[in-house]
Amino acid sequence: MTRSRSLVLLLAATALSTSLASVTMAQTPPNPPLEPGAFATSDATDPYLWLEEIEGERAMAWVEAQNTRTLGILQGDPRYQPLHDQALAILESRDRIPQPGLNRDGTVDNFWQDATHVRGIWRRTTLDSYRTQTPEWETILDIDAVSAAEGKNWVYKGVTCLPPEERLCLVSLSDGGKDATTLREFDSVSRTFVEGGFNLPESKGEASWIDADTLLIARDFGEGTMTSSGYPMVVKRLNRGQSIDQAVELFRGQETDVLVGARVLRDADGVIQATLIQRAINFDDNEYHWVQPDGSLTRLSLPERTDIEALVSGQMVFTTKQAWTAPSGQDFQPGDVIAYPLQAWLADPATTATLVLRPGPRESVEGITATRNRLIVALYENVRGGVYVYQPTDAGDWTRTRLDLPQDIAVSLGSASDADDRVFVNVTGYLNPSSLWLANAATGEATSVKSLPEQFETEGLVVHQYEARSADGTMIPYSVVHRADMPMDGSNPTLLYGYGGFQISNLPGYSATVGKLWLERGGVYVRANTRGGGEFGPAWHQAAQQQNRQRAHEDFQAVAEDLIARGITSQPRLGVMGGSQGGLFMGAMLTQRPDLINGAIIAVPLFDMLRFHKLLAGASWRAEYGDPDIPEQRAWIQAYSPYQNLRAGQPYPEVFIHTSTKDDRVHPGHARKAAARLMELGYPVLFYENTDGGHAASANLRESARRIALEYTYLSRRLMDAPAEE
């Protein structure tokens, strides 16, 4: 089985003594007069388009000025350095579980970063050694050494090895953390890059092994080969010794697609059972095409909202996000997990499918993998997880057993073996340090292999789940981590985190930095499970898509109101935080309900929703938000787009906006323009842009520590220093 292991986030400046107004005037170049009409509803009425020039001289001068001012303020706070030192100690601590990848030969791989290995090492040990307190690791590839030798800021993005031997591998390396990577062939036995081997230049996209001399690649092949979202729309077959321009084209999508890629389905012995082309029409809808031995293509009879999950015991398992009547006449519902006997189905699309699992209304499937003979499913009920093992029977149905793991906690599936039925499972909770379990899916037994010590003081802390009533009456669950003796008088500094999009669930988890830098210091931490996420399956997500996006914003606002109504916090003590889609969440909170909050961390955000589809990967998100080029859809987007809805004379608190120059997913222009507009309107703003780091906003552990310390210094200033009433 092909392995893919990847890693759903400056010098201190002197604080300026001038007033905010004078700083804003000095650092924001004069703007041309606006044409009549609403702000930034056209290019002519957006005075900050120049900030979209990612490395433009004028834009970078503005960024440098903002960084100098913001770092001067936050790093000048006496709390910054202790917070930074604590964050760095946590991130570089060896008290972390080295996440394992199971190899067929019984060895275990891991990618590791620490104070010595800032960019990281790919390393290997035996399973027996891994289970000890001090495994004996052998380094396979040292990214720091490669970076130093080549004068590059390489960020490791994963490795894909050719089964069953798993000797030849494709290593993905990113310049500074971008999504775009170079792919270089590596021999994991000789531990060297293969001289004259496959070497694909920087591009977004992927590559799949067919055999030792053949790849299927989806890359940037030049003009007319990338979608409007910035991803490949062409798949080619590349043979060893060929240049990329000699590769043979197999499939070409359309420019309006999100992307096109290849998927190789192998059995547990590494033998190819089917080669597929996946055409992602949008973020939800897919077409799958079967590449037959003669190179011809046959479109498979699957619903468009399908994700192929696994191949186990000859059964191809997939999930669907829509109601669907199969060619056999069988009816399926959104969220169903379904299986086909692969070879029979390829021969006859009317072959009977089998329902493996139908989640209930408060359940969601959060992960699927396969061992040699079993299907493993992480299933959540009311945002609490369990792991179930499914096995096909001769009668055509599936049996189900539950792994013996801790209850009422969060679980995530790790590496699974295709040599036997072992699978790693991660177990965690808000107050439960992460532990790693090795389960035998054949027997249902599971044993704890590694566990973290407590990294912050949990004595006296409790977790409660509450529900808030949203504007349309829907009950929205949320979790609160706080001291058991917390006064219910609104005096508690509270951080509310949200995401709410793309069917990504906001699940419980142990965060040492949240615990050490916030909870230990008296803060309250809250996670909201709003619609738009996947906490209760596809319907929970689809309820806040497109014209219904505002529902997710109302859900988040309802949680904030409920926190205040319960006396957990109050407006002067309440701050919100989110990144990417979550940054859009924060922008909507700022522009719609600033009366509820006294601070907001807006990280790598979407903000100008009338132009999101024109910037980097933005076109791929039209299925989520709608299309601003269609008047009806533009109207509902403009109603909540934060950039267009910023107004003078509002009770906006000082916000902290941060992004990365190297983010090639969400354009840094969103964050830059948000800050510039707020400053123009006279509001206090802190803005920081890391010049490396990609969408995670940090390229290594030291940059991560700085970002985290900046965030919690800001939160301390806004929420812990706030008076009881303002």
PDB file of N, CA and C in Angstrom, residues 136-181:
ATOM      1  N   GLU A 136      15.707   3.195  19.182  1.00  0.00           N
ATOM      2  CA  GLU A 136      16.964   3.415  18.472  1.00  0.00           C
ATOM      3  C   GLU A 136      16.636   3.771  17.019  1.00  0.00           C
ATOM      4  N   TRP A 137      16.660   5.062  16.740  1.00  0.00           N
ATOM      5  CA  TRP A 137      16.275   5.552  15.423  1.00  0.00           C
ATOM      6  C   TRP A 137      17.476   5.603  14.483  1.00  0.00           C
ATOM      7  N   GLU A 138      17.212   5.324  13.222  1.00  0.00           N
ATOM      8  CA  GLU A 138      18.190   5.538  12.168  1.00  0.00           C
ATOM      9  C   GLU A 138      17.646   6.609  11.235  1.00  0.00           C
ATOM     10  N   THR A 139      18.456   7.609  10.943  1.00  0.00           N
ATOM     11  CA  THR A 139      18.017   8.689  10.070  1.00  0.00           C
ATOM     12  C   THR A 139      18.011   8.231   8.617  1.00  0.00           C
ATOM     13  N   ILE A 140      16.883   8.454   7.962  1.00  0.00           N
ATOM     14  CA  ILE A 140      16.765   8.148   6.534  1.00  0.00           C
ATOM     15  C   ILE A 140      17.101   9.386   5.707  1.00  0.00           C
ATOM     16  N   LEU A 141      16.538  10.540   6.118  1.00  0.00           N
ATOM     17  CA  LEU A 141      16.768  11.777   5.372  1.00  0.00           C
ATOM     18  C   LEU A 141      16.722  12.948   6.344  1.00  0.00           C
ATOM     19  N   ASP A 142      17.741  13.800   6.290  1.00  0.00           N
ATOM     20  CA  ASP A 142      17.864  14.962   7.161  1.00  0.00           C
ATOM     21  C   ASP A 142      17.540  16.215   6.341  1.00  0.00           C
ATOM     22  N   ILE A 143      16.386  16.818   6.596  1.00  0.00           N
ATOM     23  CA  ILE A 143      15.952  17.973   5.805  1.00  0.00           C
ATOM     24  C   ILE A 143      16.820  19.192   6.111  1.00  0.00           C
ATOM     25  N   ASP A 144      17.277  19.333   7.355  1.00  0.00           N
ATOM     26  CA  ASP A 144      18.178  20.438   7.684  1.00  0.00           C
ATOM     27  C   ASP A 144      19.470  20.334   6.876  1.00  0.00           C
ATOM     28  N   ALA A 145      19.994  19.128   6.766  1.00  0.00           N
ATOM     29  CA  ALA A 145      21.246  18.940   6.029  1.00  0.00           C
ATOM     30  C   ALA A 145      21.055  19.230   4.545  1.00  0.00           C
ATOM     31  N   VAL A 146      19.944  18.765   3.977  1.00  0.00           N
ATOM     32  CA  VAL A 146      19.659  19.029   2.565  1.00  0.00           C
ATOM     33  C   VAL A 146      19.513  20.530   2.330  1.00  0.00           C
ATOM     34  N   SER A 147      18.795  21.203   3.229  1.00  0.00           N
ATOM     35  CA  SER A 147      18.593  22.641   3.089  1.00  0.00           C
ATOM     36  C   SER A 147      19.929  23.385   3.143  1.00  0.00           C
ATOM     37  N   ALA A 148      20.770  23.002   4.089  1.00  0.00           N
ATOM     38  CA  ALA A 148      22.067  23.659   4.212  1.00  0.00           C
ATOM     39  C   ALA A 148      22.938  23.426   2.982  1.00  0.00           C
ATOM     40  N   ALA A 149      22.939  22.201   2.488  1.00  0.00           N
ATOM     41  CA  ALA A 149      23.767  21.865   1.332  1.00  0.00           C
ATOM     42  C   ALA A 149      23.308  22.592   0.081  1.00  0.00           C
ATOM     43  N   GLU A 150      21.979  22.806  -0.026  1.00  0.00           N
ATOM     44  CA  GLU A 150      21.429  23.387  -1.244  1.00  0.00           C
ATOM     45  C   GLU A 150      21.078  24.856  -1.094  1.00  0.00           C
ATOM     46  N   GLY A 151      21.282  25.414   0.110  1.00  0.00           N
ATOM     47  CA  GLY A 151      20.977  26.825   0.324  1.00  0.00           C
ATOM     48  C   GLY A 151      19.500  27.138   0.188  1.00  0.00           C
ATOM     49  N   LYS A 152      18.647  26.200   0.642  1.00  0.00           N
ATOM     50  CA  LYS A 152      17.197  26.340   0.502  1.00  0.00           C
ATOM     51  C   LYS A 152      16.521  26.278   1.865  1.00  0.00           C
ATOM     52  N   ASN A 153      15.338  26.862   1.939  1.00  0.00           N
ATOM     53  CA  ASN A 153      14.513  26.738   3.143  1.00  0.00           C
ATOM     54  C   ASN A 153      13.470  25.656   2.889  1.00  0.00           C
ATOM     55  N   TRP A 154      13.938  24.395   2.807  1.00  0.00           N
ATOM     56  CA  TRP A 154      13.026  23.304   2.487  1.00  0.00           C
ATOM     57  C   TRP A 154      12.113  22.973   3.676  1.00  0.00           C
ATOM     58  N   VAL A 155      10.852  22.755   3.358  1.00  0.00           N
ATOM     59  CA  VAL A 155       9.882  22.266   4.331  1.00  0.00           C
ATOM     60  C   VAL A 155       9.376  20.921   3.828  1.00  0.00           C
ATOM     61  N   TYR A 156       9.506  19.909   4.668  1.00  0.00           N
ATOM     62  CA  TYR A 156       9.107  18.540   4.307  1.00  0.00           C
ATOM     63  C   TYR A 156       7.588  18.451   4.229  1.00  0.00           C
ATOM     64  N   LYS A 157       7.072  17.895   3.127  1.00  0.00           N
ATOM     65  CA  LYS A 157       5.626  17.784   2.931  1.00  0.00           C
ATOM     66  C   LYS A 157       5.157  16.340   2.766  1.00  0.00           C
ATOM     67  N   GLY A 158       6.033  15.378   2.981  1.00  0.00           N
ATOM     68  CA  GLY A 158       5.592  13.990   2.932  1.00  0.00           C
ATOM     69  C   GLY A 158       6.399  13.153   1.966  1.00  0.00           C
ATOM     70  N   VAL A 159       6.152  11.848   2.013  1.00  0.00           N
ATOM     71  CA  VAL A 159       6.862  10.909   1.152  1.00  0.00           C
ATOM     72  C   VAL A 159       5.897   9.808   0.725  1.00  0.00           C
ATOM     73  N   THR A 160       6.004   9.387  -0.532  1.00  0.00           N
ATOM     74  CA  THR A 160       5.184   8.316  -1.075  1.00  0.00           C
ATOM     75  C   THR A 160       6.110   7.237  -1.633  1.00  0.00           C
ATOM     76  N   CYS A 161       5.998   6.026  -1.095  1.00  0.00           N
ATOM     77  CA  CYS A 161       6.907   4.942  -1.479  1.00  0.00           C
ATOM     78  C   CYS A 161       6.175   3.869  -2.271  1.00  0.00           C
ATOM     79  N   LEU A 162       6.917   3.209  -3.154  1.00  0.00           N
ATOM     80  CA  LEU A 162       6.347   2.201  -4.049  1.00  0.00           C
ATOM     81  C   LEU A 162       6.216   0.864  -3.333  1.00  0.00           C
ATOM     82  N   PRO A 163       4.984   0.360  -3.176  1.00  0.00           N
ATOM     83  CA  PRO A 163       4.811  -0.956  -2.554  1.00  0.00           C
ATOM     84  C   PRO A 163       5.066  -2.074  -3.566  1.00  0.00           C
ATOM     85  N   PRO A 164       5.346  -3.289  -3.117  1.00  0.00           N
ATOM     86  CA  PRO A 164       5.412  -3.671  -1.707  1.00  0.00           C
ATOM     87  C   PRO A 164       6.786  -3.443  -1.063  1.00  0.00           C
ATOM     88  N   GLU A 165       7.847  -3.220  -1.865  1.00  0.00           N
ATOM     89  CA  GLU A 165       9.189  -3.104  -1.274  1.00  0.00           C
ATOM     90  C   GLU A 165       9.350  -1.818  -0.474  1.00  0.00           C
ATOM     91  N   GLU A 166       8.720  -0.733  -0.910  1.00  0.00           N
ATOM     92  CA  GLU A 166       8.792   0.569  -0.251  1.00  0.00           C
ATOM     93  C   GLU A 166      10.219   1.105  -0.179  1.00  0.00           C
ATOM     94  N   ARG A 167      10.986   0.785  -1.208  1.00  0.00           N
ATOM     95  CA  ARG A 167      12.369   1.282  -1.257  1.00  0.00           C
ATOM     96  C   ARG A 167      12.436   2.601  -2.034  1.00  0.00           C
ATOM     97  N   LEU A 168      11.842   2.616  -3.216  1.00  0.00           N
ATOM     98  CA  LEU A 168      11.842   3.832  -4.017  1.00  0.00           C
ATOM     99  C   LEU A 168      10.712   4.747  -3.544  1.00  0.00           C
ATOM    100  N   CYS A 169      11.059   6.003  -3.299  1.00  0.00           N
ATOM    101  CA  CYS A 169      10.103   6.942  -2.721  1.00  0.00           C
ATOM    102  C   CYS A 169      10.161   8.276  -3.464  1.00  0.00           C
ATOM    103  N   LEU A 170       9.067   9.009  -3.410  1.00  0.00           N
ATOM    104  CA  LEU A 170       9.024  10.382  -3.885  1.00  0.00           C
ATOM    105  C   LEU A 170       8.906  11.287  -2.664  1.00  0.00           C
ATOM    106  N   VAL A 171       9.914  12.125  -2.475  1.00  0.00           N
ATOM    107  CA  VAL A 171       9.925  13.050  -1.341  1.00  0.00           C
ATOM    108  C   VAL A 171       9.396  14.405  -1.818  1.00  0.00           C
ATOM    109  N   SER A 172       8.427  14.959  -1.079  1.00  0.00           N
ATOM    110  CA  SER A 172       7.854  16.267  -1.401  1.00  0.00           C
ATOM    111  C   SER A 172       8.539  17.332  -0.555  1.00  0.00           C
ATOM    112  N   LEU A 173       9.128  18.315  -1.217  1.00  0.00           N
ATOM    113  CA  LEU A 173       9.813  19.409  -0.541  1.00  0.00           C
ATOM    114  C   LEU A 173       9.223  20.731  -1.001  1.00  0.00           C
ATOM    115  N   SER A 174       8.899  21.572  -0.025  1.00  0.00           N
ATOM    116  CA  SER A 174       8.290  22.869  -0.304  1.00  0.00           C
ATOM    117  C   SER A 174       9.266  23.983   0.012  1.00  0.00           C
ATOM    118  N   ASP A 175       9.298  24.970  -0.841  1.00  0.00           N
ATOM    119  CA  ASP A 175      10.133  26.147  -0.612  1.00  0.00           C
ATOM    120  C   ASP A 175       9.409  27.079   0.358  1.00  0.00           C
ATOM    121  N   GLY A 176       9.814  27.043   1.636  1.00  0.00           N
ATOM    122  CA  GLY A 176       9.257  27.953   2.628  1.00  0.00           C
ATOM    123  C   GLY A 176       7.883  27.598   3.142  1.00  0.00           C
ATOM    124  N   GLY A 177       7.357  26.430   2.764  1.00  0.00           N
ATOM    125  CA  GLY A 177       6.071  26.012   3.299  1.00  0.00           C
ATOM    126  C   GLY A 177       4.913  26.126   2.339  1.00  0.00           C
ATOM    127  N   LYS A 178       5.161  26.500   1.094  1.00  0.00           N
ATOM    128  CA  LYS A 178       4.087  26.617   0.118  1.00  0.00           C
ATOM    129  C   LYS A 178       3.427  25.264  -0.139  1.00  0.00           C
ATOM    130  N   ASP A 179       2.198  25.293  -0.647  1.00  0.00           N
ATOM    131  CA  ASP A 179       1.542  24.056  -1.059  1.00  0.00           C
ATOM    132  C   ASP A 179       2.255  23.443  -2.262  1.00  0.00           C
ATOM    133  N   ALA A 180       2.775  24.286  -3.137  1.00  0.00           N
ATOM    134  CA  ALA A 180       3.526  23.790  -4.288  1.00  0.00           C
ATOM    135  C   ALA A 180       4.818  23.125  -3.815  1.00  0.00           C
ATOM    136  N   THR A 181       5.134  21.967  -4.394  1.00  0.00           N
ATOM    137  CA  THR A 181       6.314  21.214  -3.963  1.00  0.00           C
ATOM    138  C   THR A 181       7.098  20.710  -5.166  1.00  0.00           C
TER     139      THR A 181
END
